[in-house]
mmCIF file of C-alpha atoms and ligand atoms in Angstrom:
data_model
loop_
_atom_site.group_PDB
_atom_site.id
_atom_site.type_symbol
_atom_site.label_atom_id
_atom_site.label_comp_id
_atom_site.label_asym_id
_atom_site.label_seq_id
_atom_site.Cartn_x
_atom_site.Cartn_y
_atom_site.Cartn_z
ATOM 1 C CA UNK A 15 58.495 25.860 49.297
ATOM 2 C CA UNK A 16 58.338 21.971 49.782
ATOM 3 C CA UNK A 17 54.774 20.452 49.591
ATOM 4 C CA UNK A 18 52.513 20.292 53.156
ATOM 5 C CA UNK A 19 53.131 16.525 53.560
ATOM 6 C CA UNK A 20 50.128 16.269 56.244
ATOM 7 C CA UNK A 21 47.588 19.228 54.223
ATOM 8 C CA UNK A 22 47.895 16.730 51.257
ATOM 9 C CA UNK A 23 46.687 13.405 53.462
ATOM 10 C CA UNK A 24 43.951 15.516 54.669
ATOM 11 C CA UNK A 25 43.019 16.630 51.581
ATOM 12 C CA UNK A 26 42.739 13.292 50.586
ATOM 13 C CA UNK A 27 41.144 11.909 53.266
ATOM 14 C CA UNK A 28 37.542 10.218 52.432
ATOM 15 C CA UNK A 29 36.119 11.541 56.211
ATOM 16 C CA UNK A 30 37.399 14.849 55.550
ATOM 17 C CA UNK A 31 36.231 15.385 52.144
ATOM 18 C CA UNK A 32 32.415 13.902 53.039
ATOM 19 C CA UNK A 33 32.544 16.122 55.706
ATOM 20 C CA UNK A 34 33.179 19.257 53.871
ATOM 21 C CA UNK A 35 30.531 18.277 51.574
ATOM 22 C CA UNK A 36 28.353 17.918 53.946
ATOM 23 C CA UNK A 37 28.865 21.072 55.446
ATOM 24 C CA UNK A 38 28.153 22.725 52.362
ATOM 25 C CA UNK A 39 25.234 20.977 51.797
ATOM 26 C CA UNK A 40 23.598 21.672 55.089
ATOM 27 C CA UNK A 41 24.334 25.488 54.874
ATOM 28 C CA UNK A 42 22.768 25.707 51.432
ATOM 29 C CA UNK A 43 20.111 28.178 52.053
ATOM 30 C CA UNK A 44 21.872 29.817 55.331
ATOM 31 C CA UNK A 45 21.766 33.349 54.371
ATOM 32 C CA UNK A 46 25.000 34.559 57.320
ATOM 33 C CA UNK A 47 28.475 33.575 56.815
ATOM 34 C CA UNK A 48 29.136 30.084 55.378
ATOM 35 C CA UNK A 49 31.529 27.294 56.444
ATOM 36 C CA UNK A 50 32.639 25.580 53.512
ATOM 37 C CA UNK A 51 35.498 24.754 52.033
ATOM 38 C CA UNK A 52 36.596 27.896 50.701
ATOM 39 C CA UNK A 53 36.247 29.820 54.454
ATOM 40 C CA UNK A 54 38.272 27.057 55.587
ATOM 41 C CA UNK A 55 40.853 27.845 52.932
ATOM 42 C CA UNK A 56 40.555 31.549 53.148
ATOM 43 C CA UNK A 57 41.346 31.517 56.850
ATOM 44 C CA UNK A 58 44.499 29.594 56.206
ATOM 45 C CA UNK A 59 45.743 31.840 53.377
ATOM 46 C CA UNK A 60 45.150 35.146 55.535
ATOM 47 C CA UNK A 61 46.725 33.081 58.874
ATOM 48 C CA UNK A 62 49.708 32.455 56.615
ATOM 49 C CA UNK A 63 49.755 36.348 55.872
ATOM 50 C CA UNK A 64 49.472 37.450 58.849
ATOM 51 C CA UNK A 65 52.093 35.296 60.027
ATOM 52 C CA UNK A 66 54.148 36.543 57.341
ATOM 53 C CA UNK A 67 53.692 40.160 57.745
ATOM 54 C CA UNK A 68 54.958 39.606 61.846
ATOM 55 C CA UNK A 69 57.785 38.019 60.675
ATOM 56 C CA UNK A 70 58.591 40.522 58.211
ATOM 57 C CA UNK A 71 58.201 43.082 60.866
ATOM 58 C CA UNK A 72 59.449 42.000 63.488
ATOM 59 C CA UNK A 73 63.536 41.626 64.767
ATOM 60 C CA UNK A 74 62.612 37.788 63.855
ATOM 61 C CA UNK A 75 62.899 38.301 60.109
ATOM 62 C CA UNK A 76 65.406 35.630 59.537
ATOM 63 C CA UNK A 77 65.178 33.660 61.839
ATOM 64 C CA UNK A 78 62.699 31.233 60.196
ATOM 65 C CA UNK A 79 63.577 29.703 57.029
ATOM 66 C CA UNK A 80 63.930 26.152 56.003
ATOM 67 C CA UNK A 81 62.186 23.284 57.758
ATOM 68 C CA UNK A 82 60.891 25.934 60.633
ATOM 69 C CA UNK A 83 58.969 28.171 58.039
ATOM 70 C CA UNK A 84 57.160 24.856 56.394
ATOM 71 C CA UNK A 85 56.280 23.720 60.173
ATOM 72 C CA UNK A 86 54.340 26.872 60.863
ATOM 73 C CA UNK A 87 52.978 27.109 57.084
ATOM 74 C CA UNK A 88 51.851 23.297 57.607
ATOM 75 C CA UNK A 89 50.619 23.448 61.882
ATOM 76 C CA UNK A 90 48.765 27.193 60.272
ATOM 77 C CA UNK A 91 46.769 25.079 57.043
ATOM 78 C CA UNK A 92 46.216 21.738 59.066
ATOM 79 C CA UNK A 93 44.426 23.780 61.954
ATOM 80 C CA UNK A 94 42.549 26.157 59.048
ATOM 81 C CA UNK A 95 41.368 23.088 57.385
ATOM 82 C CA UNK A 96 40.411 21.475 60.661
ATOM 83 C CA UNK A 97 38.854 24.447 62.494
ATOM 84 C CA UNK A 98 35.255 24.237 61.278
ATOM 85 C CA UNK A 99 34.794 20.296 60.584
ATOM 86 C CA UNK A 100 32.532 19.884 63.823
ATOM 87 C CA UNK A 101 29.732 22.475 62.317
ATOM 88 C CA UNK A 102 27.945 19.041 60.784
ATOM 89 C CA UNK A 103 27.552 17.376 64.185
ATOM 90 C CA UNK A 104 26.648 21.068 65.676
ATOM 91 C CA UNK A 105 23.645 20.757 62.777
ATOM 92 C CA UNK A 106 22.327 17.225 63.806
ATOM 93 C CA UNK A 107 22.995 17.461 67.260
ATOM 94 C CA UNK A 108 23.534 20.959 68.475
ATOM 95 C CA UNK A 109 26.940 19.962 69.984
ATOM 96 C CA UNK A 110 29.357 22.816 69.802
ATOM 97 C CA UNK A 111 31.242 22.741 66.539
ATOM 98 C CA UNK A 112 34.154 23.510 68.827
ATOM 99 C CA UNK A 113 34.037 20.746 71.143
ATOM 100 C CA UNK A 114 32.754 18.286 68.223
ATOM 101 C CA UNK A 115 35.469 19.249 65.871
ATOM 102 C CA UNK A 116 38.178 18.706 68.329
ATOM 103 C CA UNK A 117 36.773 14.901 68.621
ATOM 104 C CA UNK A 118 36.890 14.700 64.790
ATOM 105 C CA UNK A 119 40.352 16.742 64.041
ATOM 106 C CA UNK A 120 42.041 14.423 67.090
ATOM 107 C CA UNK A 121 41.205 11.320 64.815
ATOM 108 C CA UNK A 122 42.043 12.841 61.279
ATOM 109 C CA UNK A 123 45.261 14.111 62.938
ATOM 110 C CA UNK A 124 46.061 10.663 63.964
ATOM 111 C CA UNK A 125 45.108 8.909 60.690
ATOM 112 C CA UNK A 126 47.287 10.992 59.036
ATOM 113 C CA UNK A 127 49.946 10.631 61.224
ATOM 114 C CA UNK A 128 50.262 14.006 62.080
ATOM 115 C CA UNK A 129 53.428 14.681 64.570
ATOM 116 C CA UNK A 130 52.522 14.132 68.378
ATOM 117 C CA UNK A 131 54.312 17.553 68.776
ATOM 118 C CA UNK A 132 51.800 19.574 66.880
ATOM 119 C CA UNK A 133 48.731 17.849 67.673
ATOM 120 C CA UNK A 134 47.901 19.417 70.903
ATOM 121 C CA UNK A 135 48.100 22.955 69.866
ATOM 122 C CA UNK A 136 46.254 22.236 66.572
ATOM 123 C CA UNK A 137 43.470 20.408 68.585
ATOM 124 C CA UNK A 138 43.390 23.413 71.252
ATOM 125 C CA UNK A 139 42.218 25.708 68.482
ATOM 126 C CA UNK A 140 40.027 23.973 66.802
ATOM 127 C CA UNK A 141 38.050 23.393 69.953
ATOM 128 C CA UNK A 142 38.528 27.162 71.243
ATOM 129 C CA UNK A 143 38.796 29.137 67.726
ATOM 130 C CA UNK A 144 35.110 30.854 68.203
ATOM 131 C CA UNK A 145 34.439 34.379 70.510
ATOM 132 C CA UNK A 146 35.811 37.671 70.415
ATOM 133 C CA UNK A 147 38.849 37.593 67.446
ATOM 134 C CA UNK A 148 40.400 35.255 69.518
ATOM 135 C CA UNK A 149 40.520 36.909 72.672
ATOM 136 C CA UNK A 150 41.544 33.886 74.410
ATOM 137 C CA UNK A 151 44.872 33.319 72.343
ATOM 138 C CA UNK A 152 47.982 34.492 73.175
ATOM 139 C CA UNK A 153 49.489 37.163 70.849
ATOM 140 C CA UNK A 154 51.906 35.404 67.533
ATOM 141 C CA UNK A 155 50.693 31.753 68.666
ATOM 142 C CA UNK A 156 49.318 29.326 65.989
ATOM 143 C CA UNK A 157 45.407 30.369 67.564
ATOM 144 C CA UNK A 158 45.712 33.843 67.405
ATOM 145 C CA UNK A 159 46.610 33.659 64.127
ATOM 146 C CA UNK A 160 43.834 31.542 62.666
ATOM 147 C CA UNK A 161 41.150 33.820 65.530
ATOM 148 C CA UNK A 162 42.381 36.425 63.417
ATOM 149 C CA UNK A 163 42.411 35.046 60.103
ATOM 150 C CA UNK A 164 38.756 33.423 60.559
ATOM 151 C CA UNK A 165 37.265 37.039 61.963
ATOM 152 C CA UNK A 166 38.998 38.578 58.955
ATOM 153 C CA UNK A 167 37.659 36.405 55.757
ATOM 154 C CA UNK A 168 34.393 37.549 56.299
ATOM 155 C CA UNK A 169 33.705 40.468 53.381
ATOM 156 C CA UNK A 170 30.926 42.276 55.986
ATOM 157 C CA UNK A 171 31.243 45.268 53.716
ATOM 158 C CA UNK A 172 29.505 43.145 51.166
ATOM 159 C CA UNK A 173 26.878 40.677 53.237
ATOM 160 C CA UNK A 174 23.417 41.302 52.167
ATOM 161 C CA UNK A 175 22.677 39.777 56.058
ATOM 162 C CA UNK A 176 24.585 42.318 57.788
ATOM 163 C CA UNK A 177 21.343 44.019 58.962
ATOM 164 C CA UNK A 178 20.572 40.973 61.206
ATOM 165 C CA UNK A 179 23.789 39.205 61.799
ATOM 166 C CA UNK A 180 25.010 38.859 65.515
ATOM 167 C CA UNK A 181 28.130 40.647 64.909
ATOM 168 C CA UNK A 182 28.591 43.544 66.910
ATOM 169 C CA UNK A 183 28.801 46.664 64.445
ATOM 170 C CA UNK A 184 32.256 47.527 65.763
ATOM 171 C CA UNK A 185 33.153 43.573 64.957
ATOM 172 C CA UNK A 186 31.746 44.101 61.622
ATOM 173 C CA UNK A 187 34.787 44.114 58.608
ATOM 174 C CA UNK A 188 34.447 47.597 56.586
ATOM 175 C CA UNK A 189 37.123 46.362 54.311
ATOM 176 C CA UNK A 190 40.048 43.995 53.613
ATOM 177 C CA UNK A 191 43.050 44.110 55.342
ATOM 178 C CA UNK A 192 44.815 40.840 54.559
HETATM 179 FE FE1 FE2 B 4 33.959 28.317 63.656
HETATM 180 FE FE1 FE2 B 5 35.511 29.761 60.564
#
C-alpha cells in the first residue's frame, strides 16, 4: 500500500514528537495504563484490524480498494496518533485530555495540511474517544473504531494494577482479540 502522506508529516512534526515525549515522561512512575507512543500506535494497528475484519465480513468486501482503502487506513492512524496528545495539558492543568487534545490535533491537522474533509471527524474523536468502548460512536464509523481499538490494547489479563484500576471487572480484557 502507498505511504500515509499526512502519518509521515506528523511523525515528523517537532510539536508532536515533544509532546509524545513528554507524555512519556510525565507517566513515568504511573503504575495504570500508559499513554505513550506505543498505545497510540497499538490503537491504530488494532483500529486498522478491526476495520479490516468488517470489511472482510461484510457484503462490502470489495468495495474498497485503491485510493478509498488508504483514506480510511490514513483518517484511522492520523486520529490514533492524535487521540491521546491532550493528556500533557490534562497533567499541568487538569483540562480534559479530550477537550485539550482536540485544540492541539485541530492545529497539527492544519500544519500538516491535512484535507478539510477529514478534519472534522478526526477532531470529533479525539475530543470524544474516552467512556464506555465508545458508546457514543456510531457502529463502522472512524470513532467506533479507534473506541474500540483504544479499550482493546490494554493487556488487563497481565496489569499488575488491575486490583485497583477503575475499570469495571466486566470492562476488564481477559485476553486478546485483535
Ligand atoms: Fe484517552
Ligand atoms: Fe488511549
Amino acid at each position: 500500500m502507498d505511504k500515509m502522506v499526512y502519518v509521515e508529516r506528523l511523525l515528523a512534526h517537532p510539536e508532536y514528537r515533544d509532546l509524545q515525549k513528554e507524555i512519556e515522561q510525565l507517566e513515568a512512575d504511573r503504575i495504570y495504563c500508559k499513554h505513550e507512543f506505543s498505545h497510540s500506535l497499538d490503537v491504530c494497528r488494532i483500529a486498522w484490524i478491526l476495520f479490516l475484519e468488517e470489511q472482510i465480513a461484510s457484503a462490502k468486501a470489495g468495495d474498497l480498494h485503491g485510493a478509498g482503502l488508504l483514506e480510511w487506513k490514513e483518517r484511522i492512524y492520523l486520529t490514533g496518533l492524535l487521540h491521546d496528545i491532550g493528556r500533557v495539558a490534562q497533567y499541568q492543568t487538569g483540562e480534559h485530555h479530550g477537550e485539550a487534545g482536540r485544540r492541539i490535533a485541530r492545529r497539527l491537522l492544519d500544519e500538516i495540511g491535512c484535507p478539510d474533509v477529514w478534519r472534522e471527524e478526526i477532531l470529533f474523536v479525539v475530543a470524544l474517544h474516552f467512556g464506555r468502548d465508545g458508546e457514543q460512536m456510531q457502529p463502522g464509523t472512524l470513532g467506533d473504531y479507534i473506541c474500540r481499538a483504544d479499550h482493546s490494547s490494554r493487556n488487563c489479563f497481565l496489569c499488575s494494577a488491575s486490583e485497583t484500576c477503575k475499570w469495571l471487572e466486566a470492562e476488564k480484557n481477559k485476553t486478546i482479540t485483535e
